[in-house]
Structure formats: structure tokens, C-alpha cells
Amino acid sequence: MKKQLDESLAFTPRRYTNIPAVELAQKLCEQSPSGLDRVLYCPGGSEAIEMALLLAKHITGKWKTISFYDCYHGTTWQAAAVGGDPHFTLGQGPMVPGAFHVEFPNYYRNPWGLDHRTEREHIDELYLRQIELILKHHPDMAAIIGTPIASAPHVPSAYFWQRVADLCVEYDALLIFDEIVCGLGRTGTLFACEHYLTPDVVVMGKSLGGGVVPFAGILTHDKYNCLQDRSIGHFTHEKSPLSSAAALAVLNYMQRKQVVNRVKELGEYFRGSLLELQQQFPIIGHIDGKGFLIGIDLVNDAVTKEPAMEAAQQILSYCLDRGLSFKLYEGNMITMRPALIIGKEEIDFIVATLRGAFEAVGQ
Ligand SMILES: Cc1ncc(COP(=O)(O)O)c(C=O)c1O
């Protein structure tokens, strides 16, 4: 970035492109699953979600959407409307019309009380039924948008996403994956969709700018490059050479240091250590996630799965006092998204601190 600032352009107006932006587009297309061969940039993740939705609406000529209650997609109007958390929409009156929401698959806490170890496909069918019903009654559906792996995290089965993709084909809607959190290496593959299938649009953000500059964008198929007479982006800093230099540095670093492979290997080591903890501490009801996107569902009772809200708060305080920070999702689920460059030592520290916390709360 410094080189770009010192020796070349810091900014290009919209009508011009620039070399780092073009090189980045080439790299993203090379490194993403085959078929994702068009890129459009913008400054932030919420804006990238807007672009993905606008693209879907233009392409299909339809306007409704299906999204998931458990997914956050940003704070701009349409992104907030497809997001599932009322925190971002309450008191605002009607949001975007035609934005339907369904439940994201959660096998451990499925509402039907089915066994998450033995009845996954049955659970999938029940979640899919909600989507199918809406599609049947709303033929003007433009897109289904979701995070391939929910940030909580919950990891849907390959079967679930394949069926959703099939439904999108059947009902002529686009499938949009929001990879703003789970993309760029976090789950042990460069793109989270690699665990599943190639959607119509992948949305990137956050780490694309290396944590230094805001930068985001969408990746899509060449056949959708058909809006020459419309603008679905049109941001002043849409293809910033500075942000592109940052993103190129991110991708080059990740390639050079084999970050994705490390996340995959160390993610398994991390998970293995947590599974060992689970043998000793019944408060650990369930461990979910992939790579460096990890969740621990804390329960007071393994059978009733009553969320261990109070103990979770105590565990968080204990860990914060010792330099380990994480977020509690829904009050009882420890969610961890460590930096992709951490090593075994840091993982051992995390696990040892958690062990101390579980011992301290007497569980
Ligand atoms: C999954 C997901 N989508 C979209 C966004 C919005 O991105 P931004 O904050 O860059 O607008 C976020 C931000 O936290 C996110 O986590």
C-alpha cells in the first residue's frame, strides 16, 4: 500500500480503471471456484450486499428475497432488511417489501427435538420445507441470500445447500453467499462455498482490505455481466487502487505463507482439543464450526440442552481477565474467530484458559 501511495495512484475516478484493481480481479477469478469470473468492487460489506441483491433483481426481473433469521448482512437499508436481527430494523417502519425470512439450519437446537447426530437429513427436509413453501407461493422471487456457514457458527450439510441451489434453479432465483466473515480462508478453504457448491454470487468484505482499509466486492459469473446500461455500484471509491493494493498484498501473503492450509490443519487441532475438553466438562453441549470459525454451545443439562447463560457470563469474565476475548452468541454460545495467523501455542493458550474457566465455574 505504501509503495502504491508513494509511487503511483492513490485514487482513480470512476471512469478509469487502474492496474492494481485489474490485477486483483484476475487473481480473485483465478483463485475462486471455476465459473466465478467477474468482479465488482465497492468500499464496504453492506454495499456489496446491496450490489448482489440489485444484480439478482436486474437479472431475474423479479424482486422478492428469502434470507435467514440468524444471518447478519449489514446496516444499509436492504442489507438490514434481509438480515434477521430486529436490532437493526425495529422502529423503522416497513423495511424492503418482499423480504421473507426463514430459519437457518441448526441441527443441535432444531425446533423439532430431532437427534442432531442421526437425523440430519430429516432436519434438513424440515428446514427446506419452509423455503419451498415460500417459493411455491411467490414466483416473483429474485434471490436466496445467506452465509454458507452462519457466523454463530452453524454448519449446514452439503445436502442442504445443494437442495437450496436446486430450488433456485427450479424457481429461477439467484443464490447469493455472503462470505464477508467466512470467506478468504477462515473456514480452511479460501472461499467457504468450496465446502459446498458454486453459488451465483459470492460477497466478499472485511479481510479483503487486510484490516487496514475498507474494501469489499462481489464475484459472479460472466453471463451476469449484462448491466452495461445500469449501475448497481457506482461508489466514489469503488475500485480504489490503494484498497486493491491492500487486497493483493493479503492474497499474496496468504499464498506465500499457505495460510489456508494452516487454518485447515490448525482448525482440526483446535477442534480436537475442544472435543477433549468436552469429555471432561458436561457444560459443553455441542461444538460447531469449521477452521477458525468455532462455536461452543454451553448447556446446564446435556439432555434438556437448557442454555447455560449464567455460567457463560462467568466464563467470559474469567477469560477476559486472562486476555482471551470472545463473543457470546444468544447468551450461551462461545463464538471464536481468531486471527488466521495464530499458531499452536495460541490455540493451547485458548484451550487452557477455557479449561481454567470451566473448572472455576465448577462444571
Ligand atoms: C456476514 C456479514 N455480512 C455483512 C456485513 C457488513 O459489512 P460492513 O460492516 O463492511 O458493511 C458484516 C459485518 O460485520 C458481516 O459480518
mmCIF file of C-alpha atoms and ligand atoms in Angstrom:
data_model
loop_
_atom_site.group_PDB
_atom_site.id
_atom_site.type_symbol
_atom_site.label_atom_id
_atom_site.label_comp_id
_atom_site.label_asym_id
_atom_site.label_seq_id
_atom_site.Cartn_x
_atom_site.Cartn_y
_atom_site.Cartn_z
ATOM 1 C CA MET A 1 0.000 0.000 0.000
ATOM 2 C CA LYS A 2 2.831 2.345 0.884
ATOM 3 C CA LYS A 3 4.516 1.632 -2.432
ATOM 4 C CA GLN A 4 1.240 2.311 -4.223
ATOM 5 C CA LEU A 5 0.893 5.646 -2.400
ATOM 6 C CA ASP A 6 4.499 6.674 -2.886
ATOM 7 C CA GLU A 7 4.969 5.628 -6.478
ATOM 8 C CA SER A 8 1.625 5.508 -8.176
ATOM 9 C CA LEU A 9 -2.063 6.351 -7.922
ATOM 10 C CA ALA A 10 -3.949 6.717 -4.654
ATOM 11 C CA PHE A 11 -7.273 7.227 -6.417
ATOM 12 C CA THR A 12 -8.915 6.890 -9.805
ATOM 13 C CA PRO A 13 -12.209 8.498 -10.729
ATOM 14 C CA ARG A 14 -14.982 6.120 -11.719
ATOM 15 C CA ARG A 15 -14.430 6.369 -15.472
ATOM 16 C CA TYR A 16 -10.892 4.965 -15.254
ATOM 17 C CA THR A 17 -9.629 1.661 -14.048
ATOM 18 C CA ASN A 18 -6.163 1.048 -12.598
ATOM 19 C CA ILE A 19 -3.549 -1.685 -12.659
ATOM 20 C CA PRO A 20 -3.903 -2.979 -9.050
ATOM 21 C CA ALA A 21 -7.701 -3.256 -9.472
ATOM 22 C CA VAL A 22 -7.280 -5.261 -12.686
ATOM 23 C CA GLU A 23 -4.565 -7.482 -11.199
ATOM 24 C CA LEU A 24 -6.721 -8.119 -8.156
ATOM 25 C CA ALA A 25 -9.721 -9.042 -10.307
ATOM 26 C CA GLN A 26 -7.549 -11.507 -12.225
ATOM 27 C CA LYS A 27 -6.220 -13.029 -9.016
ATOM 28 C CA LEU A 28 -9.656 -13.348 -7.423
ATOM 29 C CA CYS A 29 -11.013 -15.055 -10.540
ATOM 30 C CA GLU A 30 -8.010 -17.403 -10.680
ATOM 31 C CA GLN A 31 -8.257 -18.371 -7.027
ATOM 32 C CA SER A 32 -12.035 -18.660 -6.725
ATOM 33 C CA PRO A 33 -14.012 -21.730 -7.832
ATOM 34 C CA SER A 34 -14.335 -22.064 -11.571
ATOM 35 C CA GLY A 35 -17.252 -20.105 -13.006
ATOM 36 C CA LEU A 36 -16.759 -17.097 -10.748
ATOM 37 C CA ASP A 37 -15.102 -14.906 -13.313
ATOM 38 C CA ARG A 38 -16.454 -11.368 -12.886
ATOM 39 C CA VAL A 39 -15.704 -8.947 -10.059
ATOM 40 C CA LEU A 40 -17.280 -5.684 -8.926
ATOM 41 C CA TYR A 41 -15.747 -3.728 -6.052
ATOM 42 C CA CYS A 42 -17.161 -1.313 -3.510
ATOM 43 C CA PRO A 43 -15.968 0.223 -0.252
ATOM 44 C CA GLY A 44 -17.889 -1.837 2.335
ATOM 45 C CA GLY A 45 -19.626 -5.142 3.020
ATOM 46 C CA SER A 46 -23.143 -3.744 3.382
ATOM 47 C CA GLU A 47 -22.768 -2.041 -0.001
ATOM 48 C CA ALA A 48 -21.559 -5.290 -1.553
ATOM 49 C CA ILE A 49 -24.724 -6.989 -0.263
ATOM 50 C CA GLU A 50 -26.778 -4.211 -1.895
ATOM 51 C CA MET A 51 -24.963 -4.808 -5.191
ATOM 52 C CA ALA A 52 -25.571 -8.565 -5.018
ATOM 53 C CA LEU A 53 -29.287 -8.040 -4.403
ATOM 54 C CA LEU A 54 -29.607 -5.397 -7.120
ATOM 55 C CA LEU A 55 -27.834 -7.728 -9.539
ATOM 56 C CA ALA A 56 -30.233 -10.557 -8.703
ATOM 57 C CA LYS A 57 -33.244 -8.288 -9.200
ATOM 58 C CA HIS A 58 -31.996 -6.997 -12.566
ATOM 59 C CA ILE A 59 -31.018 -10.456 -13.824
ATOM 60 C CA THR A 60 -34.244 -12.199 -12.858
ATOM 61 C CA GLY A 61 -36.590 -9.263 -13.403
ATOM 62 C CA LYS A 62 -38.105 -10.242 -10.036
ATOM 63 C CA TRP A 63 -37.877 -8.545 -6.678
ATOM 64 C CA LYS A 64 -38.551 -10.722 -3.620
ATOM 65 C CA THR A 65 -35.905 -12.376 -1.460
ATOM 66 C CA ILE A 66 -35.543 -15.205 1.037
ATOM 67 C CA SER A 67 -32.939 -14.847 3.771
ATOM 68 C CA PHE A 68 -32.289 -16.286 7.227
ATOM 69 C CA TYR A 69 -33.133 -15.014 10.712
ATOM 70 C CA ASP A 70 -29.685 -15.927 12.015
ATOM 71 C CA CYS A 71 -27.659 -14.112 9.368
ATOM 72 C CA TYR A 72 -26.375 -10.547 9.600
ATOM 73 C CA HIS A 73 -25.747 -8.842 6.269
ATOM 74 C CA GLY A 74 -25.021 -5.225 7.174
ATOM 75 C CA THR A 75 -26.708 -1.984 8.140
ATOM 76 C CA THR A 76 -27.701 -0.266 4.905
ATOM 77 C CA TRP A 77 -31.422 -0.411 4.198
ATOM 78 C CA GLN A 78 -31.700 -3.516 2.019
ATOM 79 C CA ALA A 79 -28.880 -5.330 3.816
ATOM 80 C CA ALA A 80 -30.634 -4.690 7.146
ATOM 81 C CA ALA A 81 -33.954 -5.789 5.638
ATOM 82 C CA VAL A 82 -32.594 -9.191 4.589
ATOM 83 C CA GLY A 83 -30.706 -9.534 7.869
ATOM 84 C CA GLY A 84 -32.610 -11.353 10.561
ATOM 85 C CA ASP A 85 -31.892 -9.274 13.645
ATOM 86 C CA PRO A 86 -34.614 -6.786 14.661
ATOM 87 C CA HIS A 87 -31.902 -4.761 16.432
ATOM 88 C CA PHE A 88 -31.192 -3.176 13.037
ATOM 89 C CA THR A 89 -34.738 -2.637 11.837
ATOM 90 C CA LEU A 90 -37.004 -2.006 14.837
ATOM 91 C CA GLY A 91 -38.723 1.361 14.842
ATOM 92 C CA GLN A 92 -38.009 1.978 11.165
ATOM 93 C CA GLY A 93 -41.487 1.196 9.853
ATOM 94 C CA PRO A 94 -41.796 -1.009 6.771
ATOM 95 C CA MET A 95 -38.451 -2.267 5.506
ATOM 96 C CA VAL A 96 -37.918 -3.562 1.956
ATOM 97 C CA PRO A 97 -41.143 -5.284 0.828
ATOM 98 C CA GLY A 98 -40.964 -8.932 -0.201
ATOM 99 C CA ALA A 99 -38.030 -9.783 2.093
ATOM 100 C CA PHE A 100 -39.006 -13.165 3.581
ATOM 101 C CA HIS A 101 -37.079 -14.845 6.382
ATOM 102 C CA VAL A 102 -36.684 -18.495 7.328
ATOM 103 C CA GLU A 103 -34.687 -20.348 9.976
ATOM 104 C CA PHE A 104 -31.039 -21.199 9.329
ATOM 105 C CA PRO A 105 -30.322 -24.902 9.911
ATOM 106 C CA ASN A 106 -29.321 -25.566 13.498
ATOM 107 C CA TYR A 107 -29.102 -29.318 13.949
ATOM 108 C CA TYR A 108 -28.248 -29.291 17.660
ATOM 109 C CA ARG A 109 -31.111 -26.955 18.587
ATOM 110 C CA ASN A 110 -33.591 -27.856 15.867
ATOM 111 C CA PRO A 111 -37.148 -26.943 16.935
ATOM 112 C CA TRP A 112 -38.455 -30.464 16.315
ATOM 113 C CA GLY A 113 -36.345 -32.137 19.016
ATOM 114 C CA LEU A 114 -34.739 -34.479 16.488
ATOM 115 C CA ASP A 115 -31.348 -36.035 17.199
ATOM 116 C CA HIS A 116 -28.654 -33.912 15.543
ATOM 117 C CA ARG A 117 -26.324 -36.919 15.195
ATOM 118 C CA THR A 118 -28.658 -39.367 13.497
ATOM 119 C CA GLU A 119 -31.453 -37.385 11.851
ATOM 120 C CA ARG A 120 -29.668 -34.618 9.947
ATOM 121 C CA GLU A 121 -31.345 -35.237 6.628
ATOM 122 C CA HIS A 122 -34.777 -35.292 8.229
ATOM 123 C CA ILE A 123 -33.943 -31.978 9.943
ATOM 124 C CA ASP A 124 -32.734 -30.575 6.600
ATOM 125 C CA GLU A 125 -36.033 -31.517 4.964
ATOM 126 C CA LEU A 126 -37.996 -29.664 7.619
ATOM 127 C CA TYR A 127 -35.911 -26.502 7.201
ATOM 128 C CA LEU A 128 -36.085 -26.808 3.399
ATOM 129 C CA ARG A 129 -39.847 -27.102 3.550
ATOM 130 C CA GLN A 130 -40.069 -23.507 4.802
ATOM 131 C CA ILE A 131 -38.109 -22.304 1.756
ATOM 132 C CA GLU A 132 -40.069 -24.455 -0.669
ATOM 133 C CA LEU A 133 -43.394 -23.198 0.638
ATOM 134 C CA ILE A 134 -42.424 -19.551 0.165
ATOM 135 C CA LEU A 135 -41.060 -20.245 -3.322
ATOM 136 C CA LYS A 136 -44.288 -22.008 -4.325
ATOM 137 C CA HIS A 137 -46.381 -19.055 -3.216
ATOM 138 C CA HIS A 138 -44.072 -16.321 -4.522
ATOM 139 C CA PRO A 139 -42.955 -16.967 -8.080
ATOM 140 C CA ASP A 140 -41.502 -13.419 -8.155
ATOM 141 C CA MET A 141 -38.503 -14.478 -6.038
ATOM 142 C CA ALA A 142 -35.222 -12.875 -7.168
ATOM 143 C CA ALA A 143 -32.753 -14.420 -4.742
ATOM 144 C CA ILE A 144 -31.996 -16.567 -1.737
ATOM 145 C CA ILE A 145 -29.230 -14.997 0.307
ATOM 146 C CA GLY A 146 -27.390 -16.467 3.276
ATOM 147 C CA THR A 147 -24.000 -17.029 4.812
ATOM 148 C CA PRO A 148 -22.877 -20.529 3.705
ATOM 149 C CA ILE A 149 -21.785 -21.124 7.303
ATOM 150 C CA ALA A 150 -23.569 -18.975 9.868
ATOM 151 C CA SER A 151 -21.309 -16.807 11.993
ATOM 152 C CA ALA A 152 -22.719 -18.318 15.222
ATOM 153 C CA PRO A 153 -21.401 -20.729 13.813
ATOM 154 C CA HIS A 154 -23.763 -23.333 12.428
ATOM 155 C CA VAL A 155 -22.544 -25.538 9.591
ATOM 156 C CA PRO A 156 -25.298 -26.734 7.241
ATOM 157 C CA SER A 157 -24.939 -30.049 5.453
ATOM 158 C CA ALA A 158 -23.833 -30.230 1.815
ATOM 159 C CA TYR A 159 -27.254 -31.713 1.137
ATOM 160 C CA PHE A 160 -28.995 -28.600 2.484
ATOM 161 C CA TRP A 161 -27.171 -26.137 0.228
ATOM 162 C CA GLN A 162 -27.426 -28.458 -2.788
ATOM 163 C CA ARG A 163 -31.198 -28.598 -2.360
ATOM 164 C CA VAL A 164 -31.382 -24.816 -1.946
ATOM 165 C CA ALA A 165 -29.314 -24.388 -5.123
ATOM 166 C CA ASP A 166 -31.620 -26.828 -6.955
ATOM 167 C CA LEU A 167 -34.662 -24.863 -5.765
ATOM 168 C CA CYS A 168 -33.049 -21.647 -7.041
ATOM 169 C CA VAL A 169 -32.658 -23.229 -10.477
ATOM 170 C CA GLU A 170 -36.232 -24.567 -10.390
ATOM 171 C CA TYR A 171 -37.709 -21.195 -9.426
ATOM 172 C CA ASP A 172 -35.299 -19.039 -11.439
ATOM 173 C CA ALA A 173 -33.791 -17.220 -8.458
ATOM 174 C CA LEU A 174 -30.132 -16.434 -7.778
ATOM 175 C CA LEU A 175 -28.253 -17.986 -4.866
ATOM 176 C CA ILE A 176 -26.092 -15.422 -3.056
ATOM 177 C CA PHE A 177 -23.491 -16.443 -0.464
ATOM 178 C CA ASP A 178 -22.390 -13.751 1.981
ATOM 179 C CA GLU A 179 -18.763 -14.703 2.684
ATOM 180 C CA ILE A 180 -17.857 -11.441 4.379
ATOM 181 C CA VAL A 181 -16.925 -13.308 7.576
ATOM 182 C CA CYS A 182 -16.458 -16.909 6.486
ATOM 183 C CA GLY A 183 -14.582 -16.203 3.249
ATOM 184 C CA LEU A 184 -10.895 -15.652 2.497
ATOM 185 C CA GLY A 185 -9.520 -18.592 4.414
ATOM 186 C CA ARG A 186 -11.440 -18.544 7.693
ATOM 187 C CA THR A 187 -13.041 -21.975 7.284
ATOM 188 C CA GLY A 188 -9.962 -23.736 5.920
ATOM 189 C CA THR A 189 -10.738 -23.117 2.254
ATOM 190 C CA LEU A 190 -10.138 -19.796 0.501
ATOM 191 C CA PHE A 191 -13.863 -19.445 -0.205
ATOM 192 C CA ALA A 192 -16.391 -21.041 2.147
ATOM 193 C CA CYS A 193 -18.526 -22.091 -0.825
ATOM 194 C CA GLU A 194 -15.774 -24.620 -1.676
ATOM 195 C CA HIS A 195 -17.223 -26.810 1.094
ATOM 196 C CA TYR A 196 -20.474 -26.886 -0.843
ATOM 197 C CA LEU A 197 -21.063 -25.584 -4.373
ATOM 198 C CA THR A 198 -20.526 -22.515 -6.508
ATOM 199 C CA PRO A 199 -23.378 -20.045 -5.992
ATOM 200 C CA ASP A 200 -24.408 -17.319 -8.447
ATOM 201 C CA VAL A 201 -22.809 -14.574 -6.379
ATOM 202 C CA VAL A 202 -20.176 -14.588 -3.632
ATOM 203 C CA VAL A 203 -19.947 -11.453 -1.484
ATOM 204 C CA MET A 204 -16.528 -10.571 -0.030
ATOM 205 C CA GLY A 205 -15.528 -7.944 2.514
ATOM 206 C CA LYS A 206 -13.772 -7.459 5.850
ATOM 207 C CA SER A 207 -10.335 -9.103 5.481
ATOM 208 C CA LEU A 208 -10.205 -8.263 1.761
ATOM 209 C CA GLY A 209 -8.790 -4.883 2.828
ATOM 210 C CA GLY A 210 -6.323 -6.539 5.181
ATOM 211 C CA GLY A 211 -7.860 -4.858 8.206
ATOM 212 C CA VAL A 212 -6.262 -1.615 7.022
ATOM 213 C CA VAL A 213 -8.710 -0.161 4.511
ATOM 214 C CA PRO A 214 -12.424 -0.760 3.954
ATOM 215 C CA PHE A 215 -12.876 -2.860 0.831
ATOM 216 C CA ALA A 216 -15.473 -5.322 -0.432
ATOM 217 C CA GLY A 217 -16.991 -6.675 -3.603
ATOM 218 C CA ILE A 218 -18.906 -9.382 -5.380
ATOM 219 C CA LEU A 219 -17.739 -12.277 -7.507
ATOM 220 C CA THR A 220 -20.144 -13.633 -10.077
ATOM 221 C CA HIS A 221 -20.458 -15.428 -13.414
ATOM 222 C CA ASP A 222 -19.541 -13.920 -16.758
ATOM 223 C CA LYS A 223 -23.089 -14.494 -18.024
ATOM 224 C CA TYR A 224 -24.312 -11.944 -15.464
ATOM 225 C CA ASN A 225 -22.090 -9.211 -16.861
ATOM 226 C CA CYS A 226 -25.046 -7.739 -18.715
ATOM 227 C CA LEU A 227 -25.900 -4.473 -16.973
ATOM 228 C CA GLN A 228 -23.790 -2.110 -19.033
ATOM 229 C CA ASP A 229 -26.579 0.453 -19.133
ATOM 230 C CA ARG A 230 -27.298 0.335 -15.403
ATOM 231 C CA SER A 231 -25.251 0.983 -12.256
ATOM 232 C CA ILE A 232 -25.531 -1.357 -9.312
ATOM 233 C CA GLY A 233 -22.447 0.063 -7.594
ATOM 234 C CA HIS A 234 -21.235 3.497 -8.657
ATOM 235 C CA PHE A 235 -19.303 4.368 -5.490
ATOM 236 C CA THR A 236 -16.667 7.109 -5.430
ATOM 237 C CA HIS A 237 -14.063 4.705 -4.047
ATOM 238 C CA GLU A 238 -15.413 1.666 -5.907
ATOM 239 C CA LYS A 239 -12.116 0.355 -7.332
ATOM 240 C CA SER A 240 -9.620 2.160 -5.197
ATOM 241 C CA PRO A 241 -6.033 1.399 -6.280
ATOM 242 C CA LEU A 242 -4.970 1.703 -2.660
ATOM 243 C CA SER A 243 -7.540 -0.828 -1.427
ATOM 244 C CA SER A 244 -6.706 -3.092 -4.372
ATOM 245 C CA ALA A 245 -3.022 -2.945 -3.408
ATOM 246 C CA ALA A 246 -4.022 -3.962 0.132
ATOM 247 C CA ALA A 247 -6.148 -6.871 -1.137
ATOM 248 C CA LEU A 248 -3.365 -8.040 -3.452
ATOM 249 C CA ALA A 249 -0.968 -7.968 -0.502
ATOM 250 C CA VAL A 250 -3.457 -10.030 1.535
ATOM 251 C CA LEU A 251 -3.852 -12.676 -1.178
ATOM 252 C CA ASN A 252 -0.112 -12.793 -1.914
ATOM 253 C CA TYR A 253 0.725 -13.157 1.777
ATOM 254 C CA MET A 254 -1.853 -15.906 2.189
ATOM 255 C CA GLN A 255 -0.470 -17.767 -0.799
ATOM 256 C CA ARG A 256 3.170 -17.362 0.257
ATOM 257 C CA LYS A 257 2.548 -18.469 3.838
ATOM 258 C CA GLN A 258 -0.022 -21.125 2.886
ATOM 259 C CA VAL A 259 -2.429 -19.572 5.368
ATOM 260 C CA VAL A 260 -5.459 -21.519 4.157
ATOM 261 C CA ASN A 261 -3.765 -24.906 4.655
ATOM 262 C CA ARG A 262 -2.581 -23.830 8.098
ATOM 263 C CA VAL A 263 -6.104 -22.809 9.072
ATOM 264 C CA LYS A 264 -7.391 -26.188 7.900
ATOM 265 C CA GLU A 265 -4.774 -28.140 9.854
ATOM 266 C CA LEU A 266 -4.784 -25.980 12.954
ATOM 267 C CA GLY A 267 -8.580 -25.742 12.851
ATOM 268 C CA GLU A 268 -8.691 -29.538 13.184
ATOM 269 C CA TYR A 269 -6.154 -29.413 16.017
ATOM 270 C CA PHE A 270 -8.252 -26.707 17.735
ATOM 271 C CA ARG A 271 -11.429 -28.734 17.333
ATOM 272 C CA GLY A 272 -9.717 -31.889 18.573
ATOM 273 C CA SER A 273 -8.539 -30.086 21.736
ATOM 274 C CA LEU A 274 -12.045 -28.781 22.362
ATOM 275 C CA LEU A 275 -13.544 -32.252 21.866
ATOM 276 C CA GLU A 276 -11.149 -33.497 24.570
ATOM 277 C CA LEU A 277 -12.409 -30.751 26.879
ATOM 278 C CA GLN A 278 -15.958 -31.848 26.126
ATOM 279 C CA GLN A 279 -15.165 -35.301 27.555
ATOM 280 C CA GLN A 280 -14.338 -33.671 30.892
ATOM 281 C CA PHE A 281 -16.863 -30.850 31.119
ATOM 282 C CA PRO A 282 -20.561 -31.655 30.611
ATOM 283 C CA ILE A 283 -21.284 -27.918 30.268
ATOM 284 C CA ILE A 284 -20.004 -28.270 26.682
ATOM 285 C CA GLY A 285 -23.179 -29.389 24.963
ATOM 286 C CA HIS A 286 -22.012 -29.078 21.379
ATOM 287 C CA ILE A 287 -19.016 -27.889 19.355
ATOM 288 C CA ASP A 288 -19.703 -26.465 15.914
ATOM 289 C CA GLY A 289 -17.813 -24.657 13.162
ATOM 290 C CA LYS A 290 -15.056 -25.132 10.615
ATOM 291 C CA GLY A 291 -11.443 -23.962 10.530
ATOM 292 C CA PHE A 292 -11.064 -20.833 12.630
ATOM 293 C CA LEU A 293 -14.793 -20.232 12.965
ATOM 294 C CA ILE A 294 -15.623 -22.092 16.154
ATOM 295 C CA GLY A 295 -18.626 -22.246 18.448
ATOM 296 C CA ILE A 296 -19.198 -23.933 21.815
ATOM 297 C CA ASP A 297 -22.798 -24.305 22.975
ATOM 298 C CA LEU A 298 -22.882 -24.258 26.777
ATOM 299 C CA VAL A 299 -25.686 -26.163 28.499
ATOM 300 C CA ASN A 300 -26.841 -26.742 32.066
ATOM 301 C CA ASP A 301 -28.126 -30.171 31.127
ATOM 302 C CA ALA A 302 -26.998 -32.363 28.255
ATOM 303 C CA VAL A 303 -30.488 -33.823 27.775
ATOM 304 C CA THR A 304 -32.694 -30.736 28.057
ATOM 305 C CA LYS A 305 -29.952 -28.535 26.463
ATOM 306 C CA GLU A 306 -31.005 -25.686 28.739
ATOM 307 C CA PRO A 307 -28.653 -22.813 27.764
ATOM 308 C CA ALA A 308 -26.058 -22.138 30.497
ATOM 309 C CA MET A 309 -26.486 -18.355 30.421
ATOM 310 C CA GLU A 310 -25.146 -17.523 33.872
ATOM 311 C CA ALA A 311 -22.131 -19.805 33.649
ATOM 312 C CA ALA A 312 -21.370 -18.429 30.176
ATOM 313 C CA GLN A 313 -21.125 -14.893 31.603
ATOM 314 C CA GLN A 314 -18.805 -16.101 34.361
ATOM 315 C CA ILE A 315 -16.655 -17.948 31.821
ATOM 316 C CA LEU A 316 -16.448 -14.822 29.652
ATOM 317 C CA SER A 317 -15.366 -12.676 32.640
ATOM 318 C CA TYR A 318 -12.774 -15.261 33.690
ATOM 319 C CA CYS A 319 -11.334 -15.394 30.161
ATOM 320 C CA LEU A 320 -11.365 -11.601 29.633
ATOM 321 C CA ASP A 321 -9.376 -11.213 32.872
ATOM 322 C CA ARG A 322 -6.746 -13.519 31.397
ATOM 323 C CA GLY A 323 -6.510 -11.983 27.948
ATOM 324 C CA LEU A 324 -8.936 -14.167 25.994
ATOM 325 C CA SER A 325 -11.837 -12.378 24.332
ATOM 326 C CA PHE A 326 -14.793 -13.896 22.508
ATOM 327 C CA LYS A 327 -18.407 -13.163 21.795
ATOM 328 C CA LEU A 328 -21.353 -14.883 23.459
ATOM 329 C CA TYR A 329 -23.983 -15.603 20.863
ATOM 330 C CA GLU A 330 -27.519 -15.789 22.278
ATOM 331 C CA GLY A 331 -26.002 -15.587 25.746
ATOM 332 C CA ASN A 332 -24.624 -19.121 25.921
ATOM 333 C CA MET A 333 -22.654 -19.862 22.770
ATOM 334 C CA ILE A 334 -18.951 -19.048 22.800
ATOM 335 C CA THR A 335 -18.020 -17.934 19.285
ATOM 336 C CA MET A 336 -14.375 -17.575 18.314
ATOM 337 C CA ARG A 337 -12.893 -16.156 15.123
ATOM 338 C CA PRO A 338 -9.188 -15.883 15.885
ATOM 339 C CA ALA A 339 -6.695 -14.234 13.543
ATOM 340 C CA LEU A 340 -5.758 -16.600 10.727
ATOM 341 C CA ILE A 341 -2.065 -16.334 11.614
ATOM 342 C CA ILE A 342 -2.276 -17.779 15.138
ATOM 343 C CA GLY A 343 -0.253 -20.927 15.828
ATOM 344 C CA LYS A 344 -0.441 -23.982 18.081
ATOM 345 C CA GLU A 345 0.830 -22.008 21.049
ATOM 346 C CA GLU A 346 -2.068 -19.558 20.933
ATOM 347 C CA ILE A 347 -4.557 -22.391 20.457
ATOM 348 C CA ASP A 348 -3.106 -24.171 23.509
ATOM 349 C CA PHE A 349 -3.440 -20.894 25.443
ATOM 350 C CA ILE A 350 -7.105 -20.550 24.413
ATOM 351 C CA VAL A 351 -7.906 -24.142 25.352
ATOM 352 C CA ALA A 352 -6.013 -23.933 28.662
ATOM 353 C CA THR A 353 -7.803 -20.683 29.562
ATOM 354 C CA LEU A 354 -11.168 -22.225 28.752
ATOM 355 C CA ARG A 355 -10.267 -25.276 30.842
ATOM 356 C CA GLY A 356 -9.462 -22.963 33.763
ATOM 357 C CA ALA A 357 -12.775 -21.196 33.278
ATOM 358 C CA PHE A 358 -14.790 -24.438 33.229
ATOM 359 C CA GLU A 359 -13.009 -25.600 36.368
ATOM 360 C CA ALA A 360 -13.633 -22.243 38.056
ATOM 361 C CA VAL A 361 -17.377 -22.321 37.399
ATOM 362 C CA GLY A 362 -17.432 -25.882 38.744
ATOM 363 C CA GLN A 363 -18.806 -27.520 35.625
HETATM 364 C C1 LIG B 1 -21.726 -11.619 7.469
HETATM 365 C C2 LIG B 1 -21.640 -10.121 7.293
HETATM 366 N N1 LIG B 1 -22.225 -9.559 6.219
HETATM 367 C C3 LIG B 1 -22.158 -8.222 6.022
HETATM 368 C C4 LIG B 1 -21.501 -7.375 6.898
HETATM 369 C C5 LIG B 1 -21.459 -5.895 6.644
HETATM 370 O O1 LIG B 1 -20.183 -5.489 6.302
HETATM 371 P P1 LIG B 1 -19.702 -3.971 6.595
HETATM 372 O O2 LIG B 1 -19.643 -3.803 8.083
HETATM 373 O O3 LIG B 1 -18.363 -3.876 5.931
HETATM 374 O O4 LIG B 1 -20.718 -3.064 5.957
HETATM 375 C C6 LIG B 1 -20.882 -7.931 8.034
HETATM 376 C C7 LIG B 1 -20.189 -7.072 9.008
HETATM 377 O O5 LIG B 1 -19.973 -7.412 10.159
HETATM 378 C C8 LIG B 1 -20.968 -9.333 8.245
HETATM 379 O O6 LIG B 1 -20.417 -9.908 9.327
#
